[in-house]
Amino acid sequence: MIVRSFDEFKGTDRHIKSEGGTWESTRIVLAKEGVGFSVHETILYAGTSTDMWYQNHIEAVVCTKGDAELTDRETGKTYHITPGTMYLLNGHERHTLKVKEDFHCICVFNPPVTGREDHDENGTYPLLTEEV
């Protein structure tokens, strides 16, 4: 059994800030835990827009605080995301998150990330592996 407080990761290599400066993420469960998924607490900053495309991962996101507009770049459809809203990128959709108010969320990735990933020029995380 693993029991963790999000606070124990502040200032460690599990607390990541994006090179683009639009988000920070605390990686709570990673590939090295060997459970088949990863869990992150992520904050995207107000006034930013982030293009993403998880071509190697499925991601589920639950908003816990904040306000953002999610655009499915495949269809052009937009969604208003507020606390208590979940979205699932089960089709590897290219998407953009425009943040109106600091956006706090819990994210689950499958396959799990290693904690070293950042978005590339296409908004994609590389598929990195970790020995368990």
A tleap script that builds the chain and sets N, CA, C and O, in Angstrom:
source leaprc.protein.ff14SB
mol = sequence {
  NMET ILE VAL ARG SER PHE ASP GLU PHE LYS
  GLY THR ASP ARG HIE ILE LYS SER GLU GLY
  GLY THR TRP GLU SER THR ARG ILE VAL LEU
  ALA LYS GLU GLY VAL GLY PHE SER VAL HIE
  GLU THR ILE LEU TYR ALA GLY THR SER THR
  ASP MET TRP TYR GLN ASN HIE ILE GLU ALA
  VAL VAL CYS THR LYS GLY ASP ALA GLU LEU
  THR ASP ARG GLU THR GLY LYS THR TYR HIE
  ILE THR PRO GLY THR MET TYR LEU LEU ASN
  GLY HIE GLU ARG HIE THR LEU LYS VAL LYS
  GLU ASP PHE HIE CYS ILE CYS VAL PHE ASN
  PRO PRO VAL THR GLY ARG GLU ASP HIE ASP
  GLU ASN GLY THR TYR PRO LEU LEU THR GLU
  GLU CVAL
}
set mol.1.N position { 0.846 -1.174 0.000 }
set mol.1.CA position { 0.000 0.000 0.000 }
set mol.1.C position { 0.892 1.238 0.000 }
set mol.1.O position { 1.907 1.290 0.695 }
set mol.2.N position { 0.498 2.227 -0.787 }
set mol.2.CA position { 1.230 3.494 -0.836 }
set mol.2.C position { 0.275 4.595 -0.380 }
set mol.2.O position { -0.842 4.711 -0.884 }
set mol.3.N position { 0.727 5.396 0.572 }
set mol.3.CA position { -0.047 6.547 1.039 }
set mol.3.C position { 0.861 7.756 0.926 }
set mol.3.O position { 1.975 7.760 1.448 }
set mol.4.N position { 0.374 8.787 0.235 }
set mol.4.CA position { 1.215 9.965 0.005 }
set mol.4.C position { 0.404 11.237 0.184 }
set mol.4.O position { -0.805 11.265 -0.047 }
set mol.5.N position { 1.095 12.282 0.599 }
set mol.5.CA position { 0.545 13.635 0.625 }
set mol.5.C position { 1.135 14.391 -0.556 }
set mol.5.O position { 2.333 14.286 -0.815 }
set mol.6.N position { 0.323 15.143 -1.270 }
set mol.6.CA position { 0.821 15.929 -2.396 }
set mol.6.C position { 1.948 16.856 -1.949 }
set mol.6.O position { 2.884 17.107 -2.708 }
set mol.7.N position { 1.859 17.364 -0.726 }
set mol.7.CA position { 2.855 18.308 -0.222 }
set mol.7.C position { 4.266 17.721 -0.146 }
set mol.7.O position { 5.243 18.464 -0.242 }
set mol.8.N position { 4.391 16.410 0.022 }
set mol.8.CA position { 5.730 15.827 0.164 }
set mol.8.C position { 6.548 15.906 -1.117 }
set mol.8.O position { 7.757 15.679 -1.088 }
set mol.9.N position { 5.906 16.226 -2.250 }
set mol.9.CA position { 6.617 16.282 -3.523 }
set mol.9.C position { 7.047 17.686 -3.924 }
set mol.9.O position { 7.784 17.847 -4.896 }
set mol.10.N position { 6.602 18.704 -3.195 }
set mol.10.CA position { 7.006 20.075 -3.525 }
set mol.10.C position { 8.520 20.196 -3.406 }
set mol.10.O position { 9.107 19.774 -2.409 }
set mol.11.N position { 9.154 20.778 -4.435 }
set mol.11.CA position { 10.593 20.962 -4.424 }
set mol.11.C position { 11.397 19.712 -4.761 }
set mol.11.O position { 12.619 19.707 -4.610 }
set mol.12.N position { 10.726 18.646 -5.217 }
set mol.12.CA position { 11.441 17.426 -5.600 }
set mol.12.C position { 11.375 17.256 -7.120 }
set mol.12.O position { 10.763 18.068 -7.814 }
set mol.13.N position { 12.012 16.191 -7.636 }
set mol.13.CA position { 11.979 15.941 -9.072 }
set mol.13.C position { 10.614 15.453 -9.550 }
set mol.13.O position { 10.422 15.257 -10.750 }
set mol.14.N position { 9.669 15.254 -8.643 }
set mol.14.CA position { 8.298 14.911 -9.017 }
set mol.14.C position { 7.425 16.159 -9.188 }
set mol.14.O position { 6.269 16.055 -9.598 }
set mol.15.N position { 7.966 17.318 -8.880 }
set mol.15.CA position { 7.242 18.570 -9.093 }
set mol.15.C position { 7.860 19.245 -10.315 }
set mol.15.O position { 8.946 19.819 -10.232 }
set mol.16.N position { 7.166 19.173 -11.442 }
set mol.16.CA position { 7.688 19.576 -12.747 }
set mol.16.C position { 7.034 20.886 -13.184 }
set mol.16.O position { 5.833 21.077 -12.991 }
set mol.17.N position { 7.822 21.785 -13.770 }
set mol.17.CA position { 7.276 22.984 -14.416 }
set mol.17.C position { 7.585 22.903 -15.896 }
set mol.17.O position { 8.706 22.575 -16.285 }
set mol.18.N position { 6.592 23.199 -16.723 }
set mol.18.CA position { 6.776 23.069 -18.172 }
set mol.18.C position { 7.791 24.073 -18.686 }
set mol.18.O position { 7.920 25.180 -18.164 }
set mol.19.N position { 8.508 23.657 -19.725 }
set mol.19.CA position { 9.464 24.567 -20.355 }
set mol.19.C position { 8.756 25.767 -20.958 }
set mol.19.O position { 9.323 26.858 -21.015 }
set mol.20.N position { 7.512 25.574 -21.412 }
set mol.20.CA position { 6.736 26.658 -22.007 }
set mol.20.C position { 6.163 27.625 -20.983 }
set mol.20.O position { 5.665 28.689 -21.351 }
set mol.21.N position { 6.228 27.270 -19.694 }
set mol.21.CA position { 5.776 28.163 -18.638 }
set mol.21.C position { 4.269 28.260 -18.466 }
set mol.21.O position { 3.781 29.213 -17.859 }
set mol.22.N position { 3.513 27.284 -18.991 }
set mol.22.CA position { 2.054 27.374 -18.889 }
set mol.22.C position { 1.463 26.497 -17.795 }
set mol.22.O position { 0.292 26.647 -17.448 }
set mol.23.N position { 2.265 25.579 -17.245 }
set mol.23.CA position { 1.726 24.670 -16.227 }
set mol.23.C position { 2.822 24.148 -15.309 }
set mol.23.O position { 4.015 24.253 -15.594 }
set mol.24.N position { 2.366 23.577 -14.192 }
set mol.24.CA position { 3.228 22.818 -13.292 }
set mol.24.C position { 2.456 21.578 -12.868 }
set mol.24.O position { 1.226 21.585 -12.824 }
set mol.25.N position { 3.184 20.521 -12.560 }
set mol.25.CA position { 2.533 19.257 -12.261 }
set mol.25.C position { 3.278 18.506 -11.179 }
set mol.25.O position { 4.505 18.406 -11.212 }
set mol.26.N position { 2.539 17.982 -10.223 }
set mol.26.CA position { 3.101 17.116 -9.201 }
set mol.26.C position { 2.744 15.690 -9.585 }
set mol.26.O position { 1.568 15.340 -9.684 }
set mol.27.N position { 3.761 14.875 -9.801 }
set mol.27.CA position { 3.578 13.505 -10.286 }
set mol.27.C position { 3.465 12.582 -9.069 }
set mol.27.O position { 4.472 12.242 -8.449 }
set mol.28.N position { 2.249 12.184 -8.735 }
set mol.28.CA position { 1.958 11.435 -7.501 }
set mol.28.C position { 2.271 9.945 -7.664 }
set mol.28.O position { 2.922 9.341 -6.812 }
set mol.29.N position { 1.798 9.362 -8.769 }
set mol.29.CA position { 2.049 7.951 -9.086 }
set mol.29.C position { 2.677 7.919 -10.467 }
set mol.29.O position { 2.148 8.520 -11.402 }
set mol.30.N position { 3.795 7.228 -10.607 }
set mol.30.CA position { 4.524 7.161 -11.877 }
set mol.30.C position { 4.692 5.721 -12.348 }
set mol.30.O position { 4.334 4.775 -11.647 }
set mol.31.N position { 5.245 5.576 -13.549 }
set mol.31.CA position { 5.471 4.253 -14.135 }
set mol.31.C position { 6.266 3.348 -13.198 }
set mol.31.O position { 6.003 2.147 -13.128 }
set mol.32.N position { 7.239 3.915 -12.474 }
set mol.32.CA position { 8.087 3.074 -11.619 }
set mol.32.C position { 7.331 2.413 -10.473 }
set mol.32.O position { 7.842 1.483 -9.849 }
set mol.33.N position { 6.111 2.888 -10.191 }
set mol.33.CA position { 5.301 2.210 -9.176 }
set mol.33.C position { 4.699 0.906 -9.725 }
set mol.33.O position { 4.241 0.065 -8.951 }
set mol.34.N position { 4.699 0.736 -11.042 }
set mol.34.CA position { 4.299 -0.524 -11.651 }
set mol.34.C position { 2.822 -0.863 -11.579 }
set mol.34.O position { 2.461 -2.038 -11.530 }
set mol.35.N position { 1.950 0.163 -11.572 }
set mol.35.CA position { 0.510 -0.114 -11.456 }
set mol.35.C position { -0.265 0.092 -12.761 }
set mol.35.O position { -1.483 -0.081 -12.784 }
set mol.36.N position { 0.420 0.457 -13.839 }
set mol.36.CA position { -0.228 0.547 -15.141 }
set mol.36.C position { -0.834 1.885 -15.497 }
set mol.36.O position { -1.422 2.024 -16.570 }
set mol.37.N position { -0.707 2.884 -14.619 }
set mol.37.CA position { -1.199 4.234 -14.887 }
set mol.37.C position { -0.388 5.200 -14.050 }
set mol.37.O position { 0.316 4.792 -13.127 }
set mol.38.N position { -0.485 6.487 -14.374 }
set mol.38.CA position { 0.132 7.511 -13.530 }
set mol.38.C position { -0.931 8.527 -13.141 }
set mol.38.O position { -1.931 8.699 -13.838 }
set mol.39.N position { -0.697 9.203 -12.008 }
set mol.39.CA position { -1.635 10.195 -11.470 }
set mol.39.C position { -0.857 11.462 -11.178 }
set mol.39.O position { 0.220 11.422 -10.582 }
set mol.40.N position { -1.416 12.594 -11.604 }
set mol.40.CA position { -0.753 13.883 -11.431 }
set mol.40.C position { -1.755 14.904 -10.900 }
set mol.40.O position { -2.947 14.831 -11.199 }
set mol.41.N position { -1.267 15.842 -10.122 }
set mol.41.CA position { -2.023 17.048 -9.810 }
set mol.41.C position { -1.366 18.149 -10.638 }
set mol.41.O position { -0.182 18.441 -10.469 }
set mol.42.N position { -2.139 18.753 -11.529 }
set mol.42.CA position { -1.591 19.739 -12.453 }
set mol.42.C position { -2.308 21.061 -12.287 }
set mol.42.O position { -3.514 21.104 -12.046 }
set mol.43.N position { -1.544 22.153 -12.420 }
set mol.43.CA position { -2.104 23.509 -12.412 }
set mol.43.C position { -1.682 24.171 -13.714 }
set mol.43.O position { -0.491 24.281 -14.008 }
set mol.44.N position { -2.666 24.612 -14.493 }
set mol.44.CA position { -2.401 25.408 -15.692 }
set mol.44.C position { -2.736 26.847 -15.317 }
set mol.44.O position { -3.736 27.106 -14.647 }
set mol.45.N position { -1.893 27.782 -15.755 }
set mol.45.CA position { -1.980 29.159 -15.285 }
set mol.45.C position { -2.977 29.999 -16.078 }
set mol.45.O position { -3.118 29.861 -17.293 }
set mol.46.N position { -3.672 30.885 -15.334 }
set mol.46.CA position { -4.647 31.804 -15.932 }
set mol.46.C position { -3.987 32.617 -17.043 }
set mol.46.O position { -2.835 33.035 -16.930 }
set mol.47.N position { -4.747 32.830 -18.124 }
set mol.47.CA position { -4.257 33.637 -19.229 }
set mol.47.C position { -3.390 32.879 -20.217 }
set mol.47.O position { -2.888 33.470 -21.173 }
set mol.48.N position { -3.203 31.574 -20.005 }
set mol.48.CA position { -2.378 30.790 -20.922 }
set mol.48.C position { -3.245 29.909 -21.814 }
set mol.48.O position { -4.416 29.653 -21.530 }
set mol.49.N position { -2.637 29.462 -22.886 }
set mol.49.CA position { -3.267 28.531 -23.815 }
set mol.49.C position { -2.236 27.457 -24.129 }
set mol.49.O position { -1.103 27.768 -24.499 }
set mol.50.N position { -2.628 26.187 -23.982 }
set mol.50.CA position { -1.705 25.081 -24.207 }
set mol.50.C position { -2.298 24.124 -25.224 }
set mol.50.O position { -3.398 23.605 -25.034 }
set mol.51.N position { -1.559 23.891 -26.312 }
set mol.51.CA position { -1.938 22.895 -27.315 }
set mol.51.C position { -1.342 21.561 -26.912 }
set mol.51.O position { -0.152 21.465 -26.609 }
set mol.52.N position { -2.185 20.523 -26.910 }
set mol.52.CA position { -1.726 19.194 -26.510 }
set mol.52.C position { -2.254 18.147 -27.488 }
set mol.52.O position { -3.291 18.326 -28.127 }
set mol.53.N position { -1.503 17.044 -27.582 }
set mol.53.CA position { -1.911 15.911 -28.403 }
set mol.53.C position { -1.218 14.686 -27.842 }
set mol.53.O position { -0.043 14.445 -28.120 }
set mol.54.N position { -1.945 13.914 -27.055 }
set mol.54.CA position { -1.362 12.721 -26.446 }
set mol.54.C position { -1.523 11.536 -27.392 }
set mol.54.O position { -2.384 10.679 -27.193 }
set mol.55.N position { -0.678 11.502 -28.426 }
set mol.55.CA position { -0.770 10.436 -29.411 }
set mol.55.C position { -0.282 9.105 -28.856 }
set mol.55.O position { -0.552 8.061 -29.449 }
set mol.56.N position { 0.437 9.118 -27.724 }
set mol.56.CA position { 0.958 7.893 -27.117 }
set mol.56.C position { 0.250 7.498 -25.825 }
set mol.56.O position { 0.549 6.449 -25.256 }
set mol.57.N position { -0.676 8.317 -25.360 }
set mol.57.CA position { -1.312 8.085 -24.064 }
set mol.57.C position { -2.817 8.363 -24.146 }
set mol.57.O position { -3.283 9.109 -25.007 }
set mol.58.N position { -3.558 7.743 -23.229 }
set mol.58.CA position { -4.948 8.101 -22.950 }
set mol.58.C position { -4.889 8.922 -21.662 }
set mol.58.O position { -4.187 8.559 -20.719 }
set mol.59.N position { -5.635 10.035 -21.630 }
set mol.59.CA position { -5.630 10.870 -20.426 }
set mol.59.C position { -7.059 11.161 -19.993 }
set mol.59.O position { -7.916 11.506 -20.806 }
set mol.60.N position { -7.295 11.015 -18.689 }
set mol.60.CA position { -8.545 11.459 -18.064 }
set mol.60.C position { -8.194 12.629 -17.155 }
set mol.60.O position { -7.195 12.583 -16.437 }
set mol.61.N position { -9.019 13.685 -17.186 }
set mol.61.CA position { -8.765 14.896 -16.420 }
set mol.61.C position { -10.022 15.255 -15.630 }
set mol.61.O position { -11.120 15.301 -16.185 }
set mol.62.N position { -9.856 15.510 -14.329 }
set mol.62.CA position { -10.951 15.981 -13.479 }
set mol.62.C position { -10.571 17.352 -12.956 }
set mol.62.O position { -9.553 17.499 -12.278 }
set mol.63.N position { -11.373 18.352 -13.261 }
set mol.63.CA position { -11.136 19.708 -12.766 }
set mol.63.C position { -11.579 19.799 -11.311 }
set mol.63.O position { -12.702 19.425 -10.972 }
set mol.64.N position { -10.683 20.302 -10.445 }
set mol.64.CA position { -11.005 20.479 -9.030 }
set mol.64.C position { -11.158 21.948 -8.644 }
set mol.64.O position { -11.749 22.271 -7.614 }
set mol.65.N position { -10.613 22.844 -9.493 }
set mol.65.CA position { -10.684 24.278 -9.206 }
set mol.65.C position { -10.338 25.020 -10.486 }
set mol.65.O position { -9.508 24.554 -11.266 }
set mol.66.N position { -10.970 26.182 -10.714 }
set mol.66.CA position { -10.607 27.013 -11.850 }
set mol.66.C position { -11.636 27.002 -12.964 }
set mol.66.O position { -12.758 26.525 -12.800 }
set mol.67.N position { -11.221 27.544 -14.106 }
set mol.67.CA position { -12.132 27.748 -15.229 }
set mol.67.C position { -11.315 27.748 -16.513 }
set mol.67.O position { -10.325 28.471 -16.632 }
set mol.68.N position { -11.740 26.927 -17.476 }
set mol.68.CA position { -11.015 26.850 -18.743 }
set mol.68.C position { -11.958 26.479 -19.876 }
set mol.68.O position { -13.063 25.980 -19.663 }
set mol.69.N position { -11.483 26.742 -21.086 }
set mol.69.CA position { -12.201 26.333 -22.288 }
set mol.69.C position { -11.362 25.276 -22.993 }
set mol.69.O position { -10.199 25.505 -23.327 }
set mol.70.N position { -11.970 24.121 -23.213 }
set mol.70.CA position { -11.322 23.013 -23.900 }
set mol.70.C position { -11.843 22.982 -25.334 }
set mol.70.O position { -13.053 22.948 -25.560 }
set mol.71.N position { -10.927 22.993 -26.299 }
set mol.71.CA position { -11.307 22.893 -27.703 }
set mol.71.C position { -10.754 21.607 -28.282 }
set mol.71.O position { -9.554 21.341 -28.208 }
set mol.72.N position { -11.636 20.818 -28.856 }
set mol.72.CA position { -11.243 19.622 -29.601 }
set mol.72.C position { -10.832 20.111 -30.985 }
set mol.72.O position { -11.685 20.501 -31.783 }
set mol.73.N position { -9.544 20.095 -31.274 }
set mol.73.CA position { -9.057 20.626 -32.548 }
set mol.73.C position { -9.400 19.717 -33.724 }
set mol.73.O position { -9.242 20.118 -34.877 }
set mol.74.N position { -9.861 18.511 -33.450 }
set mol.74.CA position { -10.295 17.609 -34.516 }
set mol.74.C position { -11.665 18.051 -35.053 }
set mol.74.O position { -11.917 17.992 -36.257 }
set mol.75.N position { -12.551 18.497 -34.139 }
set mol.75.CA position { -13.933 18.827 -34.515 }
set mol.75.C position { -14.243 20.314 -34.435 }
set mol.75.O position { -15.212 20.780 -35.033 }
set mol.76.N position { -13.419 21.068 -33.694 }
set mol.76.CA position { -13.688 22.482 -33.460 }
set mol.76.C position { -14.650 22.726 -32.310 }
set mol.76.O position { -14.900 23.879 -31.958 }
set mol.77.N position { -15.192 21.681 -31.722 }
set mol.77.CA position { -16.147 21.819 -30.620 }
set mol.77.C position { -15.426 22.290 -29.358 }
set mol.77.O position { -14.320 21.840 -29.059 }
set mol.78.N position { -16.070 23.209 -28.616 }
set mol.78.CA position { -15.499 23.709 -27.366 }
set mol.78.C position { -16.376 23.307 -26.184 }
set mol.78.O position { -17.585 23.113 -26.315 }
set mol.79.N position { -15.732 23.191 -25.035 }
set mol.79.CA position { -16.396 22.786 -23.796 }
set mol.79.C position { -15.929 23.713 -22.681 }
set mol.79.O position { -14.752 24.064 -22.604 }
set mol.80.N position { -16.862 24.106 -21.817 }
set mol.80.CA position { -16.532 24.918 -20.650 }
set mol.80.C position { -16.216 23.943 -19.516 }
set mol.80.O position { -17.064 23.137 -19.132 }
set mol.81.N position { -15.007 24.016 -18.987 }
set mol.81.CA position { -14.565 23.080 -17.948 }
set mol.81.C position { -14.430 23.837 -16.627 }
set mol.81.O position { -13.675 24.803 -16.521 }
set mol.82.N position { -15.173 23.379 -15.634 }
set mol.82.CA position { -15.181 23.965 -14.296 }
set mol.82.C position { -15.102 22.834 -13.271 }
set mol.82.O position { -15.167 21.663 -13.644 }
set mol.83.N position { -14.962 23.169 -11.976 }
set mol.83.CA position { -14.841 22.123 -10.958 }
set mol.83.C position { -15.981 21.094 -11.048 }
set mol.83.O position { -17.154 21.441 -11.185 }
set mol.84.N position { -15.591 19.834 -10.967 }
set mol.84.CA position { -16.554 18.741 -11.061 }
set mol.84.C position { -16.760 18.230 -12.475 }
set mol.84.O position { -17.552 17.313 -12.692 }
set mol.85.N position { -16.054 18.814 -13.446 }
set mol.85.CA position { -16.147 18.358 -14.836 }
set mol.85.C position { -14.956 17.469 -15.151 }
set mol.85.O position { -13.827 17.752 -14.752 }
set mol.86.N position { -15.233 16.377 -15.882 }
set mol.86.CA position { -14.198 15.441 -16.309 }
set mol.86.C position { -14.188 15.413 -17.828 }
set mol.86.O position { -15.234 15.504 -18.470 }
set mol.87.N position { -12.984 15.285 -18.399 }
set mol.87.CA position { -12.909 14.970 -19.824 }
set mol.87.C position { -11.914 13.842 -20.034 }
set mol.87.O position { -10.924 13.719 -19.314 }
set mol.88.N position { -12.201 13.021 -21.042 }
set mol.88.CA position { -11.399 11.844 -21.347 }
set mol.88.C position { -10.949 11.923 -22.796 }
set mol.88.O position { -11.774 12.002 -23.706 }
set mol.89.N position { -9.656 11.901 -23.007 }
set mol.89.CA position { -9.071 11.956 -24.348 }
set mol.89.C position { -8.822 10.519 -24.814 }
set mol.89.O position { -7.679 10.076 -24.931 }
set mol.90.N position { -9.912 9.810 -25.072 }
set mol.90.CA position { -9.831 8.391 -25.402 }
set mol.90.C position { -9.547 8.126 -26.875 }
set mol.90.O position { -9.328 6.979 -27.264 }
set mol.91.N position { -9.547 9.183 -27.706 }
set mol.91.CA position { -9.266 9.035 -29.123 }
set mol.91.C position { -8.008 9.763 -29.554 }
set mol.91.O position { -7.822 10.044 -30.738 }
set mol.92.N position { -7.138 10.071 -28.589 }
set mol.92.CA position { -5.888 10.777 -28.877 }
set mol.92.C position { -6.158 12.117 -29.581 }
set mol.92.O position { -5.422 12.506 -30.488 }
set mol.93.N position { -7.208 12.807 -29.159 }
set mol.93.CA position { -7.605 14.058 -29.795 }
set mol.93.C position { -6.581 15.164 -29.575 }
set mol.93.O position { -6.040 15.328 -28.481 }
set mol.94.N position { -6.331 15.911 -30.635 }
set mol.94.CA position { -5.552 17.151 -30.506 }
set mol.94.C position { -6.489 18.145 -29.839 }
set mol.94.O position { -7.644 18.284 -30.242 }
set mol.95.N position { -5.991 18.840 -28.814 }
set mol.95.CA position { -6.866 19.731 -28.063 }
set mol.95.C position { -6.091 20.933 -27.538 }
set mol.95.O position { -4.864 20.908 -27.440 }
set mol.96.N position { -6.834 21.985 -27.204 }
set mol.96.CA position { -6.256 23.204 -26.646 }
set mol.96.C position { -7.023 23.546 -25.384 }
set mol.96.O position { -8.253 23.494 -25.360 }
set mol.97.N position { -6.290 23.899 -24.331 }
set mol.97.CA position { -6.895 24.351 -23.098 }
set mol.97.C position { -6.546 25.824 -22.909 }
set mol.97.O position { -5.383 26.175 -22.711 }
set mol.98.N position { -7.572 26.688 -22.972 }
set mol.98.CA position { -7.410 28.123 -22.717 }
set mol.98.C position { -7.901 28.379 -21.303 }
set mol.98.O position { -9.066 28.143 -20.981 }
set mol.99.N position { -6.996 28.866 -20.466 }
set mol.99.CA position { -7.275 28.968 -19.033 }
set mol.99.C position { -7.689 30.381 -18.667 }
set mol.99.O position { -6.948 31.339 -18.885 }
set mol.100.N position { -8.882 30.494 -18.109 }
set mol.100.CA position { -9.427 31.785 -17.673 }
set mol.100.C position { -9.028 32.089 -16.228 }
set mol.100.O position { -8.716 33.231 -15.890 }
set mol.101.N position { -9.041 31.060 -15.380 }
set mol.101.CA position { -8.703 31.170 -13.961 }
set mol.101.C position { -7.832 29.963 -13.643 }
set mol.101.O position { -8.135 28.860 -14.098 }
set mol.102.N position { -6.744 30.139 -12.867 }
set mol.102.CA position { -5.848 29.006 -12.587 }
set mol.102.C position { -6.646 27.710 -12.516 }
set mol.102.O position { -7.607 27.600 -11.755 }
set mol.103.N position { -6.237 26.732 -13.318 }
set mol.103.CA position { -6.986 25.501 -13.532 }
set mol.103.C position { -6.278 24.352 -12.830 }
set mol.103.O position { -5.207 23.922 -13.258 }
set mol.104.N position { -6.879 23.855 -11.748 }
set mol.104.CA position { -6.330 22.750 -10.976 }
set mol.104.C position { -7.051 21.477 -11.390 }
set mol.104.O position { -8.279 21.449 -11.478 }
set mol.105.N position { -6.281 20.425 -11.644 }
set mol.105.CA position { -6.917 19.188 -12.065 }
set mol.105.C position { -6.105 17.980 -11.616 }
set mol.105.O position { -4.913 18.073 -11.323 }
set mol.106.N position { -6.791 16.851 -11.575 }
set mol.106.CA position { -6.156 15.560 -11.347 }
set mol.106.C position { -6.187 14.841 -12.685 }
set mol.106.O position { -7.242 14.724 -13.309 }
set mol.107.N position { -5.012 14.350 -13.134 }
set mol.107.CA position { -4.879 13.695 -14.433 }
set mol.107.C position { -4.412 12.260 -14.230 }
set mol.107.O position { -3.568 11.977 -13.379 }
set mol.108.N position { -4.974 11.368 -15.023 }
set mol.108.CA position { -4.558 9.969 -15.016 }
set mol.108.C position { -4.131 9.609 -16.432 }
set mol.108.O position { -4.872 9.852 -17.385 }
set mol.109.N position { -2.932 9.026 -16.578 }
set mol.109.CA position { -2.393 8.644 -17.887 }
set mol.109.C position { -2.204 7.129 -17.981 }
set mol.109.O position { -1.787 6.472 -17.028 }
set mol.110.N position { -2.521 6.607 -19.148 }
set mol.110.CA position { -2.248 5.228 -19.488 }
set mol.110.C position { -1.737 5.201 -20.924 }
set mol.110.O position { -2.422 5.727 -21.802 }
set mol.111.N position { -0.564 4.615 -21.219 }
set mol.111.CA position { 0.359 4.059 -20.233 }
set mol.111.C position { 0.900 5.145 -19.306 }
set mol.111.O position { 0.831 6.334 -19.620 }
set mol.112.N position { 1.430 4.730 -18.180 }
set mol.112.CA position { 1.915 5.703 -17.200 }
set mol.112.C position { 3.119 6.482 -17.718 }
set mol.112.O position { 3.902 5.981 -18.524 }
set mol.113.N position { 3.249 7.711 -17.241 }
set mol.113.CA position { 4.433 8.499 -17.579 }
set mol.113.C position { 5.522 8.245 -16.538 }
set mol.113.O position { 5.259 7.749 -15.442 }
set mol.114.N position { 6.741 8.596 -16.909 }
set mol.114.CA position { 7.886 8.383 -16.021 }
set mol.114.C position { 8.133 9.570 -15.101 }
set mol.114.O position { 8.802 9.441 -14.075 }
set mol.115.N position { 7.589 10.733 -15.473 }
set mol.115.CA position { 7.824 11.953 -14.710 }
set mol.115.C position { 8.791 12.891 -15.393 }
set mol.115.O position { 8.933 14.042 -14.979 }
set mol.116.N position { 9.461 12.420 -16.434 }
set mol.116.CA position { 10.457 13.236 -17.145 }
set mol.116.C position { 9.870 13.913 -18.383 }
set mol.116.O position { 10.562 14.699 -19.030 }
set mol.117.N position { 8.622 13.633 -18.727 }
set mol.117.CA position { 8.034 14.128 -19.960 }
set mol.117.C position { 7.675 15.612 -19.890 }
set mol.117.O position { 7.329 16.148 -18.837 }
set mol.118.N position { 7.771 16.248 -21.054 }
set mol.118.CA position { 7.236 17.599 -21.284 }
set mol.118.C position { 6.734 17.591 -22.720 }
set mol.118.O position { 7.178 16.783 -23.536 }
set mol.119.N position { 5.817 18.485 -23.021 }
set mol.119.CA position { 5.242 18.520 -24.364 }
set mol.119.C position { 6.293 18.904 -25.401 }
set mol.119.O position { 7.085 19.819 -25.178 }
set mol.120.N position { 6.298 18.198 -26.540 }
set mol.120.CA position { 7.184 18.561 -27.638 }
set mol.120.C position { 6.505 19.609 -28.518 }
set mol.120.O position { 5.469 20.156 -28.139 }
set mol.121.N position { 7.077 19.892 -29.683 }
set mol.121.CA position { 6.535 20.937 -30.562 }
set mol.121.C position { 5.136 20.621 -31.070 }
set mol.121.O position { 4.445 21.525 -31.540 }
set mol.122.N position { 4.691 19.350 -30.990 }
set mol.122.CA position { 3.341 18.972 -31.398 }
set mol.122.C position { 2.372 18.897 -30.221 }
set mol.122.O position { 1.192 18.602 -30.407 }
set mol.123.N position { 2.871 19.164 -28.999 }
set mol.123.CA position { 2.047 19.053 -27.804 }
set mol.123.C position { 1.974 17.632 -27.275 }
set mol.123.O position { 1.099 17.310 -26.472 }
set mol.124.N position { 2.892 16.778 -27.724 }
set mol.124.CA position { 2.881 15.358 -27.396 }
set mol.124.C position { 3.910 15.033 -26.325 }
set mol.124.O position { 4.996 15.613 -26.295 }
set mol.125.N position { 3.558 14.092 -25.440 }
set mol.125.CA position { 4.547 13.502 -24.549 }
set mol.125.C position { 5.196 12.345 -25.294 }
set mol.125.O position { 4.495 11.560 -25.932 }
set mol.126.N position { 6.518 12.220 -25.230 }
set mol.126.CA position { 7.150 11.041 -25.813 }
set mol.126.C position { 6.748 9.804 -25.012 }
set mol.126.O position { 6.390 9.907 -23.839 }
set mol.127.N position { 6.809 8.653 -25.640 }
set mol.127.CA position { 6.523 7.412 -24.935 }
set mol.127.C position { 7.817 6.894 -24.311 }
set mol.127.O position { 8.594 6.187 -24.953 }
set mol.128.N position { 8.033 7.263 -23.042 }
set mol.128.CA position { 9.219 6.827 -22.304 }
set mol.128.C position { 8.838 5.622 -21.452 }
set mol.128.O position { 7.688 5.490 -21.035 }
set mol.129.N position { 9.786 4.763 -21.201 }
set mol.129.CA position { 9.513 3.596 -20.371 }
set mol.129.C position { 10.390 3.647 -19.125 }
set mol.129.O position { 11.382 4.374 -19.065 }
set mol.130.N position { 9.998 2.862 -18.146 }
set mol.130.CA position { 10.699 2.827 -16.863 }
set mol.130.C position { 10.797 1.380 -16.424 }
set mol.130.O position { 9.811 0.644 -16.475 }
set mol.131.N position { 11.978 0.967 -15.995 }
set mol.131.CA position { 12.122 -0.367 -15.432 }
set mol.131.C position { 11.424 -0.386 -14.074 }
set mol.131.O position { 11.622 0.512 -13.255 }
set mol.132.N position { 10.619 -1.400 -13.843 }
set mol.132.CA position { 9.866 -1.516 -12.576 }
set mol.132.C position { 10.520 -2.544 -11.688 }
set mol.132.O position { 10.047 -2.794 -10.580 }
savepdb mol mol.pdb
quit
